[in-house]
Structure formats: C-alpha cells, structure tokens
Short mmCIF file of C-alpha atoms and ligand atoms in Angstrom, two decimals:
data_model
loop_
_atom_site.label_atom_id
_atom_site.label_comp_id
_atom_site.label_asym_id
_atom_site.label_seq_id
_atom_site.Cartn_x
_atom_site.Cartn_y
_atom_site.Cartn_z
CA UNK A 1 8.88 -23.91 -2.93
CA UNK A 2 11.90 -22.81 -0.99
CA UNK A 3 11.38 -19.48 0.83
CA UNK A 4 12.84 -16.46 -0.78
CA UNK A 5 15.71 -15.14 1.31
CA UNK A 6 15.06 -11.50 -0.01
CA UNK A 7 11.37 -11.44 1.52
CA UNK A 8 11.03 -9.26 4.39
CA UNK A 9 10.46 -11.14 7.61
CA UNK A 10 6.87 -11.28 8.40
CA UNK A 11 5.45 -8.84 10.96
CA UNK A 12 3.14 -10.12 13.63
CA UNK A 13 -0.28 -11.16 12.45
CA UNK A 14 -2.94 -8.55 13.01
CA UNK A 15 -6.40 -10.01 14.03
CA UNK A 16 -9.80 -8.68 14.94
CA UNK A 17 -11.65 -10.74 17.11
CA UNK A 18 -15.43 -10.07 16.92
CA UNK A 19 -18.15 -11.35 19.41
CA UNK A 20 -21.73 -11.75 18.23
CA UNK A 21 -24.46 -12.56 20.50
CA UNK A 22 -24.29 -15.80 22.23
CA UNK A 23 -23.49 -17.10 25.72
CA UNK A 24 -19.99 -18.08 24.58
CA UNK A 25 -19.18 -14.43 24.20
CA UNK A 26 -18.01 -14.70 27.77
CA UNK A 27 -15.03 -16.51 26.32
CA UNK A 28 -14.10 -13.85 23.70
CA UNK A 29 -11.73 -12.00 26.16
CA UNK A 30 -9.92 -15.19 26.66
CA UNK A 31 -9.47 -15.64 22.83
CA UNK A 32 -8.16 -12.15 22.55
CA UNK A 33 -5.72 -12.65 25.49
CA UNK A 34 -4.34 -15.87 24.17
CA UNK A 35 -3.83 -14.51 20.67
CA UNK A 36 -1.90 -11.62 22.19
CA UNK A 37 0.21 -14.00 24.23
CA UNK A 38 0.72 -15.99 20.96
CA UNK A 39 2.41 -12.78 19.51
CA UNK A 40 -0.39 -11.40 17.39
CA UNK A 41 -1.56 -7.72 17.41
CA UNK A 42 -5.24 -7.87 18.24
CA UNK A 43 -8.36 -5.66 18.28
CA UNK A 44 -11.85 -6.38 19.61
CA UNK A 45 -15.25 -5.85 17.91
CA UNK A 46 -18.78 -6.63 19.09
CA UNK A 47 -22.31 -6.63 17.76
CA UNK A 48 -24.95 -5.02 19.88
CA UNK A 49 -26.24 -8.42 20.97
CA UNK A 50 -22.86 -9.48 22.13
CA UNK A 51 -23.12 -6.88 24.86
CA UNK A 52 -25.95 -8.96 26.37
CA UNK A 53 -23.23 -11.54 27.34
CA UNK A 54 -19.77 -9.66 27.59
CA UNK A 55 -19.11 -6.08 28.51
CA UNK A 56 -17.34 -3.61 26.51
CA UNK A 57 -14.79 -2.94 29.21
CA UNK A 58 -13.69 -6.58 29.37
CA UNK A 59 -13.16 -6.76 25.69
CA UNK A 60 -11.33 -3.46 25.66
CA UNK A 61 -9.06 -4.69 28.44
CA UNK A 62 -8.40 -7.95 26.90
CA UNK A 63 -7.55 -6.21 23.49
CA UNK A 64 -5.64 -3.38 25.04
CA UNK A 65 -7.67 -0.76 22.94
CA UNK A 66 -10.96 0.47 21.81
CA UNK A 67 -13.73 -1.90 20.67
CA UNK A 68 -15.35 -1.64 17.31
CA UNK A 69 -19.05 -1.52 18.15
CA UNK A 70 -21.99 0.42 16.88
CA UNK A 71 -20.96 3.42 18.91
CA UNK A 72 -17.48 3.62 17.76
CA UNK A 73 -18.44 2.80 14.19
CA UNK A 74 -21.16 5.52 14.03
CA UNK A 75 -18.97 8.04 15.85
CA UNK A 76 -19.44 11.39 13.94
CA UNK A 77 -15.70 12.10 13.16
CA UNK A 78 -15.59 11.30 9.48
CA UNK A 79 -13.67 7.88 9.85
CA UNK A 80 -15.00 4.87 8.00
CA UNK A 81 -13.86 2.38 10.66
CA UNK A 82 -15.07 -0.94 9.03
CA UNK A 83 -12.84 -0.19 6.07
CA UNK A 84 -9.94 1.14 8.05
CA UNK A 85 -9.91 -1.76 10.41
CA UNK A 86 -10.43 -4.15 7.56
CA UNK A 87 -7.27 -2.82 5.91
CA UNK A 88 -5.33 -2.90 9.10
CA UNK A 89 -6.16 -6.63 9.75
CA UNK A 90 -4.85 -9.87 8.40
CA UNK A 91 -7.91 -11.68 9.57
CA UNK A 92 -11.05 -11.59 11.47
CA UNK A 93 -12.02 -14.26 13.95
CA UNK A 94 -15.78 -14.29 14.74
CA UNK A 95 -16.06 -16.00 18.14
CA UNK A 96 -18.77 -16.67 18.97
CA UNK A 97 -20.47 -16.71 15.61
CA UNK A 98 -24.14 -16.92 15.60
CA UNK A 99 -26.55 -18.31 13.01
CA UNK A 100 -27.52 -14.76 12.24
CA UNK A 101 -23.87 -13.63 11.90
CA UNK A 102 -23.24 -16.41 9.33
CA UNK A 103 -26.47 -15.45 7.51
CA UNK A 104 -25.66 -11.76 7.21
CA UNK A 105 -22.13 -12.59 5.85
CA UNK A 106 -23.34 -15.18 3.43
CA UNK A 107 -25.91 -12.87 1.94
CA UNK A 108 -23.58 -9.91 1.64
CA UNK A 109 -25.21 -7.79 4.20
CA UNK A 110 -23.38 -5.01 6.18
CA UNK A 111 -25.77 -4.15 8.88
CA UNK A 112 -23.56 -4.61 11.81
CA UNK A 113 -19.82 -4.47 12.45
CA UNK A 114 -19.12 -8.13 11.57
CA UNK A 115 -20.89 -8.18 8.38
CA UNK A 116 -19.63 -4.63 7.49
CA UNK A 117 -15.89 -5.80 8.03
CA UNK A 118 -16.46 -8.78 5.79
CA UNK A 119 -18.45 -6.91 3.18
CA UNK A 120 -15.63 -4.30 3.25
CA UNK A 121 -12.97 -6.94 2.46
CA UNK A 122 -11.25 -7.97 5.46
CA UNK A 123 -8.71 -10.60 3.87
CA UNK A 124 -9.34 -13.72 6.05
CA UNK A 125 -12.30 -14.86 8.04
CA UNK A 126 -12.28 -17.55 10.76
CA UNK A 127 -15.60 -18.48 12.22
CA UNK A 128 -16.24 -20.11 15.57
CA UNK A 129 -19.84 -21.00 15.47
CA UNK A 130 -21.93 -21.43 18.62
CA UNK A 131 -25.46 -22.22 18.65
CA UNK A 132 -28.18 -24.75 19.68
CA UNK A 133 -27.32 -28.14 17.87
CA UNK A 134 -31.01 -27.85 15.98
CA UNK A 135 -29.95 -24.52 14.74
CA UNK A 136 -26.55 -25.75 13.71
CA UNK A 137 -28.16 -28.49 11.70
CA UNK A 138 -30.78 -26.26 10.15
CA UNK A 139 -30.36 -26.76 6.38
CA UNK A 140 -30.28 -22.82 5.56
CA UNK A 141 -27.59 -22.45 8.29
CA UNK A 142 -25.50 -25.24 6.69
CA UNK A 143 -26.20 -23.67 3.26
CA UNK A 144 -24.60 -20.43 4.66
CA UNK A 145 -21.63 -22.32 6.04
CA UNK A 146 -21.09 -23.87 2.52
CA UNK A 147 -21.43 -20.45 0.87
CA UNK A 148 -18.89 -19.05 3.17
CA UNK A 149 -16.49 -21.84 2.87
CA UNK A 150 -16.53 -21.62 -0.98
CA UNK A 151 -15.44 -18.02 -0.48
CA UNK A 152 -12.38 -19.32 1.32
CA UNK A 153 -13.74 -18.70 4.99
CA UNK A 154 -12.27 -20.85 7.59
CA UNK A 155 -14.25 -22.65 10.41
CA UNK A 156 -13.37 -24.01 13.81
CA UNK A 157 -15.96 -26.05 15.66
CA UNK A 158 -18.47 -26.22 16.63
CA UNK A 159 -17.90 -29.20 19.14
CA UNK A 160 -20.11 -31.66 21.08
CA UNK A 161 -20.96 -30.36 24.54
CA UNK A 162 -23.74 -30.02 27.01
CA UNK A 163 -26.83 -27.99 25.85
CA UNK A 164 -27.48 -24.60 27.36
CA UNK A 165 -30.49 -23.46 29.32
CA UNK A 166 -33.37 -25.90 30.28
CA UNK A 167 -32.41 -28.57 27.81
CA UNK A 168 -30.79 -31.77 28.86
CA UNK A 169 -28.17 -34.00 27.13
CA UNK A 170 -25.36 -33.00 24.77
CA UNK A 171 -25.16 -31.88 21.13
CA UNK A 172 -23.16 -30.24 18.38
CA UNK A 173 -23.26 -26.69 18.74
CA UNK A 174 -20.77 -25.66 21.51
CA UNK A 175 -18.16 -22.96 20.57
CA UNK A 176 -14.62 -24.57 20.20
CA UNK A 177 -12.28 -23.87 23.17
CA UNK A 178 -10.27 -20.80 23.08
CA UNK A 179 -7.03 -22.70 22.52
CA UNK A 180 -8.47 -24.46 19.54
CA UNK A 181 -9.69 -21.07 18.18
CA UNK A 182 -6.18 -19.59 18.58
CA UNK A 183 -4.64 -22.61 16.92
CA UNK A 184 -6.92 -22.16 13.95
CA UNK A 185 -6.33 -18.48 13.73
CA UNK A 186 -2.46 -18.80 13.77
CA UNK A 187 -3.01 -21.50 10.94
CA UNK A 188 -4.82 -19.03 8.60
CA UNK A 189 -2.80 -18.42 5.47
CA UNK A 190 -2.60 -14.67 5.85
CA UNK A 191 0.76 -14.29 4.20
CA UNK A 192 0.21 -10.95 2.13
CA UNK A 193 2.93 -12.04 -0.28
CA UNK A 194 1.04 -10.14 -2.98
CA UNK A 195 1.19 -6.82 -1.21
CA UNK A 196 1.88 -4.04 -3.73
CA UNK A 197 1.14 -6.32 -6.72
CA UNK A 198 -1.60 -5.28 -9.16
CA UNK A 199 -3.63 -8.13 -10.61
CA UNK A 200 -5.99 -7.81 -13.44
CA UNK A 201 -8.41 -10.90 -13.77
CA UNK A 202 -10.87 -11.66 -16.61
CA UNK A 203 -13.85 -13.91 -15.98
CA UNK A 204 -17.10 -15.27 -17.14
CA UNK A 205 -18.53 -15.51 -20.65
CA UNK A 206 -19.11 -12.84 -23.17
CA UNK A 207 -22.42 -12.22 -25.00
CA UNK A 208 -22.29 -11.36 -28.65
CA UNK A 209 -25.75 -9.98 -29.50
CA UNK A 210 -27.38 -10.75 -32.85
CA UNK A 211 -30.26 -8.41 -32.01
CA UNK A 212 -31.48 -6.64 -28.80
CA UNK A 213 -32.63 -10.19 -27.19
CA UNK A 214 -30.60 -12.85 -29.05
CA UNK A 215 -27.01 -13.72 -28.29
CA UNK A 216 -24.20 -16.23 -28.79
CA UNK A 217 -22.54 -17.08 -25.45
CA UNK A 218 -21.26 -20.10 -23.56
CA UNK A 219 -22.03 -21.58 -20.17
CA UNK A 220 -18.87 -20.08 -18.29
CA UNK A 221 -19.96 -19.34 -14.72
CA UNK A 222 -17.10 -16.99 -13.71
CA UNK A 223 -16.26 -19.07 -10.76
CA UNK A 224 -12.51 -19.56 -11.36
CA UNK A 225 -11.91 -15.90 -12.22
CA UNK A 226 -13.74 -14.90 -9.24
CA UNK A 227 -11.72 -17.29 -7.05
CA UNK A 228 -8.56 -15.79 -8.50
CA UNK A 229 -9.66 -12.30 -7.76
CA UNK A 230 -10.54 -13.27 -4.28
CA UNK A 231 -7.38 -15.14 -3.48
CA UNK A 232 -5.27 -12.36 -4.93
CA UNK A 233 -7.08 -9.76 -2.74
CA UNK A 234 -6.72 -11.95 0.34
CA UNK A 235 -2.89 -12.06 -0.28
CA UNK A 236 -2.67 -8.31 -0.34
CA UNK A 237 -2.96 -7.59 -4.16
CA UNK A 238 -4.93 -4.66 -5.55
CA UNK A 239 -7.27 -6.50 -8.00
CA UNK A 240 -9.50 -5.44 -10.83
CA UNK A 241 -11.89 -8.11 -12.19
CA UNK A 242 -13.36 -7.53 -15.57
CA UNK A 243 -16.18 -10.07 -15.84
CA UNK A 244 -18.83 -10.86 -18.61
CA UNK A 245 -22.28 -11.72 -17.39
CA UNK A 246 -22.07 -13.75 -14.28
CA UNK A 247 -24.55 -14.52 -11.47
CA UNK A 248 -21.81 -14.32 -8.80
CA UNK A 249 -21.64 -11.34 -6.37
CA UNK A 250 -18.76 -8.78 -6.46
CA UNK A 251 -15.90 -10.06 -4.34
CA UNK A 252 -15.33 -7.65 -1.41
CA UNK A 253 -12.38 -5.32 -1.66
CA UNK A 254 -11.96 -5.91 -5.43
CA UNK A 255 -12.70 -3.53 -8.20
CA UNK A 256 -15.31 -5.13 -10.47
CA UNK A 257 -16.03 -4.03 -13.97
CA UNK A 258 -19.05 -5.77 -15.63
CA UNK A 259 -19.01 -6.05 -19.37
CA UNK A 260 -21.02 -7.86 -22.05
CA UNK A 261 -19.27 -8.68 -25.25
CA UNK A 262 -15.69 -9.20 -26.34
CA UNK A 263 -15.20 -5.70 -27.37
CA UNK A 264 -16.31 -4.14 -24.13
CA UNK A 265 -14.22 -6.77 -22.31
CA UNK A 266 -11.26 -5.78 -24.34
CA UNK A 267 -11.64 -2.09 -23.81
CA UNK A 268 -12.00 -2.60 -19.93
CA UNK A 269 -8.91 -4.85 -19.96
CA UNK A 270 -6.83 -2.40 -22.04
CA UNK A 271 -7.85 0.43 -19.62
CA UNK A 272 -6.28 -1.47 -16.74
CA UNK A 273 -3.40 -3.17 -18.42
CA UNK A 274 -0.55 -0.64 -18.21
CA UNK A 275 -1.09 -0.27 -14.37
CA UNK A 276 -1.16 -4.02 -13.72
CA UNK A 277 1.67 -6.52 -13.03
CA UNK A 278 -0.14 -9.87 -13.54
CA UNK A 279 -3.01 -10.79 -15.84
CA UNK A 280 -4.85 -13.89 -15.26
CA UNK A 281 -7.15 -14.47 -18.40
CA UNK A 282 -9.85 -16.87 -17.18
CA UNK A 283 -12.67 -15.46 -19.39
CA UNK A 284 -14.21 -17.74 -21.95
CA UNK A 285 -14.27 -15.02 -24.66
CA UNK A 286 -16.61 -15.71 -27.42
CA UNK A 287 -14.54 -16.36 -30.79
CA UNK A 288 -17.21 -15.07 -33.22
CA UNK A 289 -19.79 -12.29 -33.26
CA UNK A 290 -22.57 -11.54 -35.84
CA UNK A 291 -21.12 -9.59 -38.77
CA UNK A 292 -24.35 -7.52 -38.67
CA UNK A 293 -26.06 -6.83 -35.51
CA UNK A 294 -29.78 -5.82 -35.88
CA UNK A 295 -31.03 -2.89 -33.69
CA UNK A 296 -34.51 -4.43 -33.90
CA UNK A 297 -35.88 -7.76 -32.79
CA UNK A 298 -36.90 -9.41 -36.10
CA UNK A 299 -39.97 -11.81 -35.73
CA UNK A 300 -39.31 -15.40 -36.68
CA UNK A 301 -39.90 -16.49 -40.22
CA UNK A 302 -40.88 -19.99 -41.48
CA UNK A 303 -37.61 -20.98 -43.06
CA UNK A 304 -34.03 -21.29 -41.75
CA UNK A 305 -31.98 -18.30 -40.97
CA UNK A 306 -28.21 -17.97 -41.92
CA UNK A 307 -26.11 -15.80 -39.85
CA UNK A 308 -22.63 -14.69 -40.88
CA UNK A 309 -20.17 -14.71 -37.97
CA UNK A 310 -16.78 -12.85 -37.90
CA UNK A 311 -13.96 -13.37 -35.57
CA UNK A 312 -13.61 -11.42 -32.31
CA UNK A 313 -10.15 -10.07 -31.58
CA UNK A 314 -7.96 -12.16 -29.45
CA UNK A 315 -7.87 -10.09 -26.26
CA UNK A 316 -4.94 -11.82 -24.59
CA UNK A 317 -2.78 -11.71 -27.72
CA UNK A 318 -3.67 -7.97 -27.96
CA UNK A 319 -2.56 -7.46 -24.46
CA UNK A 320 0.66 -9.47 -25.02
CA UNK A 321 1.70 -7.06 -27.88
CA UNK A 322 1.54 -4.17 -25.45
CA UNK A 323 3.44 -6.17 -22.58
CA UNK A 324 6.14 -4.37 -20.83
CA UNK A 325 6.94 -6.07 -17.38
CA UNK A 326 3.56 -7.80 -17.15
CA UNK A 327 3.19 -11.66 -16.48
CA UNK A 328 0.33 -13.12 -18.45
CA UNK A 329 -1.50 -16.37 -17.57
CA UNK A 330 -4.06 -17.80 -19.97
CA UNK A 331 -6.53 -20.61 -19.81
CA UNK A 332 -7.33 -23.12 -22.50
CA UNK A 333 -10.12 -25.57 -22.84
CA UNK A 334 -9.95 -29.02 -24.70
CA UNK A 335 -12.06 -31.96 -24.77
CA UNK A 336 -9.07 -34.14 -25.35
CA UNK A 337 -5.20 -34.12 -25.33
CA UNK A 338 -4.37 -30.39 -25.97
CA UNK A 339 -0.98 -30.18 -24.42
CA UNK A 340 0.84 -29.30 -27.51
CA UNK A 341 -1.81 -26.91 -28.74
CA UNK A 342 -1.73 -25.23 -25.30
CA UNK A 343 1.94 -24.82 -25.39
CA UNK A 344 1.72 -23.39 -28.92
CA UNK A 345 -0.88 -20.89 -27.60
CA UNK A 346 1.42 -19.99 -24.63
CA UNK A 347 4.24 -19.42 -27.14
CA UNK A 348 2.17 -17.48 -29.66
CA UNK A 349 0.56 -15.25 -26.95
CA UNK A 350 3.70 -14.73 -25.00
CA UNK A 351 2.19 -16.29 -21.79
CA UNK A 352 4.09 -17.40 -18.64
CA UNK A 353 1.94 -20.42 -18.64
CA UNK A 354 -1.58 -21.88 -19.47
CA UNK A 355 -3.87 -23.58 -17.22
CA UNK A 356 -5.34 -26.37 -19.51
CA UNK A 357 -8.69 -27.71 -18.51
CA UNK A 358 -11.14 -30.36 -19.66
CA UNK A 359 -14.63 -29.17 -19.25
CA UNK A 360 -16.09 -32.48 -20.46
CA UNK A 361 -14.73 -34.43 -17.49
CA UNK A 362 -17.26 -35.45 -14.75
CA UNK A 363 -17.36 -33.07 -11.55
CA UNK A 364 -15.36 -30.27 -13.09
CA UNK A 365 -15.95 -27.65 -15.76
CA UNK A 366 -17.95 -24.46 -16.07
CA UNK A 367 -20.33 -24.34 -13.08
CA UNK A 368 -18.52 -26.99 -10.85
CA UNK A 369 -16.79 -26.09 -7.60
CA UNK A 370 -13.74 -28.17 -8.62
CA UNK A 371 -11.29 -28.24 -11.47
CA UNK A 372 -8.69 -30.53 -13.12
CA UNK A 373 -5.92 -28.67 -14.91
CA UNK A 374 -2.62 -29.27 -16.48
CA UNK A 375 -0.11 -26.54 -16.18
CA UNK A 376 1.49 -26.09 -19.56
CA UNK A 377 4.50 -23.86 -20.43
CA UNK A 378 5.61 -22.54 -23.58
CA UNK A 379 8.44 -24.98 -23.71
CA UNK A 380 5.87 -27.75 -23.98
CA UNK A 381 6.55 -29.00 -20.35
CA UNK A 382 3.27 -30.07 -18.69
CA UNK A 383 2.29 -30.72 -15.05
CA UNK A 384 -0.99 -32.38 -14.42
CA UNK A 385 -2.27 -30.99 -10.99
CA UNK A 386 -4.50 -33.08 -8.68
CA UNK A 387 -8.40 -32.21 -8.59
CA UNK A 388 -8.87 -29.25 -6.35
CA UNK A 389 -11.36 -26.58 -5.61
CA UNK A 390 -11.34 -23.56 -7.68
CA UNK A 391 -10.16 -21.42 -4.67
CA UNK A 392 -7.13 -23.74 -4.13
CA UNK A 393 -6.48 -23.70 -7.84
CA UNK A 394 -6.46 -19.89 -7.62
CA UNK A 395 -3.90 -19.89 -4.96
CA UNK A 396 -1.85 -22.51 -6.59
CA UNK A 397 -1.64 -20.43 -9.93
CA UNK A 398 -0.77 -17.26 -7.94
CA UNK A 399 2.01 -19.42 -6.29
CA UNK A 400 3.29 -20.19 -9.75
CA UNK A 401 3.10 -16.52 -11.05
CA UNK A 402 4.65 -14.98 -7.91
CA UNK A 403 8.43 -15.88 -8.64
CA UNK A 404 7.97 -14.67 -12.31
CA UNK A 405 6.67 -11.41 -11.10
CA UNK A 406 9.82 -10.27 -9.40
CA UNK A 407 11.97 -11.50 -12.42
CA UNK A 408 9.59 -9.70 -14.81
CA UNK A 409 10.00 -6.46 -12.72
CA UNK A 410 13.75 -6.87 -12.67
CA UNK A 411 13.68 -7.18 -16.36
CA UNK A 412 12.43 -3.64 -16.67
CA UNK A 413 14.36 -2.07 -13.75
CA UNK A 414 17.63 -3.69 -14.47
CA UNK A 415 18.16 -4.26 -18.27
CA UNK A 416 21.54 -5.82 -17.47
N1 CTP B 1 -8.79 -15.37 -25.25
C1 CTP B 1 -8.94 -14.04 -25.49
N2 CTP B 1 -9.68 -13.57 -26.65
C2 CTP B 1 -10.36 -14.31 -27.34
C3 CTP B 1 -10.37 -15.79 -27.21
C4 CTP B 1 -9.53 -16.23 -26.21
O1 CTP B 1 -8.23 -13.25 -24.85
N3 CTP B 1 -11.09 -13.88 -28.36
C5 CTP B 1 -7.99 -15.97 -24.20
C6 CTP B 1 -8.82 -16.85 -23.27
O2 CTP B 1 -9.39 -16.06 -22.19
C7 CTP B 1 -7.70 -17.82 -22.67
C8 CTP B 1 -6.86 -17.90 -23.90
O3 CTP B 1 -6.97 -16.83 -24.54
O4 CTP B 1 -7.11 -17.33 -21.65
C9 CTP B 1 -6.90 -19.14 -24.60
O5 CTP B 1 -8.11 -19.14 -25.34
P1 CTP B 1 -8.27 -19.78 -26.74
O6 CTP B 1 -7.14 -19.43 -27.60
O7 CTP B 1 -9.60 -19.30 -27.36
O8 CTP B 1 -8.18 -21.23 -26.52
P2 CTP B 1 -9.42 -22.22 -26.35
O9 CTP B 1 -10.39 -21.62 -25.36
O10 CTP B 1 -8.68 -23.52 -25.98
O11 CTP B 1 -10.06 -22.37 -27.80
P3 CTP B 1 -9.60 -22.76 -29.20
O12 CTP B 1 -8.86 -24.13 -28.98
O13 CTP B 1 -10.88 -22.99 -29.87
O14 CTP B 1 -8.67 -21.81 -29.91
#
C-alpha cells in the first residue's frame, strides 16, 4: 500500500523502558540512553526487585525524568499513573524481563508497575528476557512466552552467554545486548494509524437456550474477534468488543460487553453502532432459536423430542440498514467454494468486504491459532490470503478497512 500523503508525519516514538529484578538491570540505563539517541521519547520504570541491581538515580538520569516505581505509583496525589503512562506510550520495553515478570503479565496480574502497565493496555510490549538457562527452558516459562506472543507481544533474546554466579559454562538466558534491544524496539509496529477511529467488534458464539440448562450453540472460540479488538486497540482505535460466551480474557484497554444470545448481542451492537466508524462482525451468530423457551428444566422422557426452531434476526443486515458513514466487514464460513455466495452476502448486507473462511481445513478454524481466508468484495472479486496467525489476519483486515474509512467519512462530510 502506498503511503497516504495526507497522513501527518509521525511524531517520535514514545517508549517506557522497565527494569525487573535481574543482574542485567545494570544495562537498562544504557538501553534508555541509546533509545534517546535514536530519537525516541523515553521514560523509565522499575519493579521493587530491579532496585537490587540498578539505582533509581541512574534510571532517572538516563531517562531524563522521574521513574515509575512503587513509590511514584502509590503517591497519594489522585493520579493513576499506570494508566496515564500507558496512554502516553507507544510501547513498553521490559529489559531485563524475569520469569516472574513474564508470568505476571501472562496471567493478567497487575501487582507491580510492569504488569499494571500491561494490564492497563499499553499498546505494544517488547520483552528482553534474562534468566538462568534452566529457568528459560522451564515449560511453564515457555508457555507464558507463547501466551504473550499470541497476544502480539514481541521478544528479543535471550542469547547464548556465560552463566552468572558460581555456575560454569554457557547457556541460553543472557539478555540481548542493548543495541539489539534498541533495534527491536524501533522495529515495533507502533504506528497509531487508527487513532480517533471507533471500532466495534463482535466475537464468539451465541447460545440460544431451550430451557435453563440446554442450549444451541457452535464451537466458535472468539479468537479472531479478540485479535481484531487487540490489534485495533494497539493501533490507537477506541474499541468496543461485544462477545458471546468465550473463555478468552478481556483484552486490556478494550471495552468488553459479554452477552449470551443473538438478541442480547444485537442489542449491545445497536447501542454502540451509531458512535462507531468500523464494524468487524466475526461472531458466529446462531441462525435459529427455540420457538418456545421453557422456564423450567423438563426431565427427559423416553421418546424423541421435536423442537421447533425459528430464525434469529440477521444482526449485520440490521446494522447495515442503520448505516451512515460506517464501514462494515463481515465473515462467512463455507466448507467448499463459497466466493459467489460470499459476494452475494456482501452485496445484500452492504458490506465493504467479507473474510471467507473454511473451518473444515486442517490447522485452521474455530479454536486454531491460524486462519486461511479469502477476501471477497461485493463485486465478486476474490483474493486468497496466505495462511497466517489470527493476529496477523486482524492487522491485515484493518489495513484493508483503513482506506475505506476516510472515504466513508468524506461521503458524510462532503456530499459533493
Ligand atoms: N451474521 C449476523 N447475524 C446472524 C447471522 C450472521 O450478523 N443472525 C453475520 C455474521 O457475523 C457474519 C455474516 O453475518 O459476519 C455472515 O454470516 P452468515 O450470513 O450467517 O453466513 P455464513 O456464516 O456463511 O452462514 P450461511 O451460509 O449458513 O448463511
């Protein structure tokens, strides 16, 4: 995509560099200094344990300002600094990152400044892990790394190096050198190109109850919609995520509305629709509900049971009827072919495009990390995309929608 000449020139990246408690914290001031030299605006943060290895003064001098530590965080002046700093920043660099810092972030804790900045929704995170090789290889540590990577967090290192303390030999666990950390930080995609855009995302399955304990549903995990919400937030959008039952945790910084059935999903989407600019409808909305829902759980009987089902409203079509400047993106699911049907859906529902996916293919689909989609437009043109992670898919879909957004807004402000 060629750069838009009307886009304002980007300001200097704003980065918080946080030290957690490891011997490599002696190098954190050097990371700060080099990032400043590279043209970034920087701030420093430190966990309590980091101060066993690096002083507050050396971090403050290297950053050229106050350090976000427990003392500043808990200062009784009415400020909520982990949120204020998170909004200021384009990204957070955790160097060094201990096993404990990774575990806190992966489990959604907010008990120290690093985990609180992340839980509060800082847009990008780069980890520079540093620990003993046995700890780095410990399966739960690796599981935490995978969890964070799936959320779009980036990693630099660790690298091979001599072991610390009394141990002899070398191993994988040494923090990457400051130059490598700076290069990785500058490579973060912290372009906030959706700043000021309001994105409404639907995700997950719906549940249509037959009685208080039995329902009709589908295996949607919500992963694609959660990834779209996270990616849009990271790019500066304000995001509302309306999701049916999903085991996924709330993405930091995103307004999440949890619903059960198609009717409550429809109500939540309608409530947010007028104020939004882009709708990405990934939810697997149930097409039918029971004509009569029993308030009591009826015990099973010997014979068969016939249930009459009636159609649920098409939520996306309903939103399309209320559309003013909004850009609408839909999803469709087919087990074969489907381009023509998807194009018809895009036309009928007034959508910018449809992401057509094939849940029956191996390695993709409901609960998988990756997806194969074909981008189908109302005019019938279809573009198959290579297999990619749901987070990459989310970013690509936002890239496709972005140029349409300004055009849709122009349609409203400038009818000529
Ligand atoms: N959708 C909706 N309300 C429904 C059903 C679907 O808003 N009651 C949305 C979906 O979230 C999706 C798009 O409409 O973004 C396309 O879904 P749908 O028309 O149901 O297509 P398929 O899932 O492909 O199903 P089918 O071919 O059976 O119609």
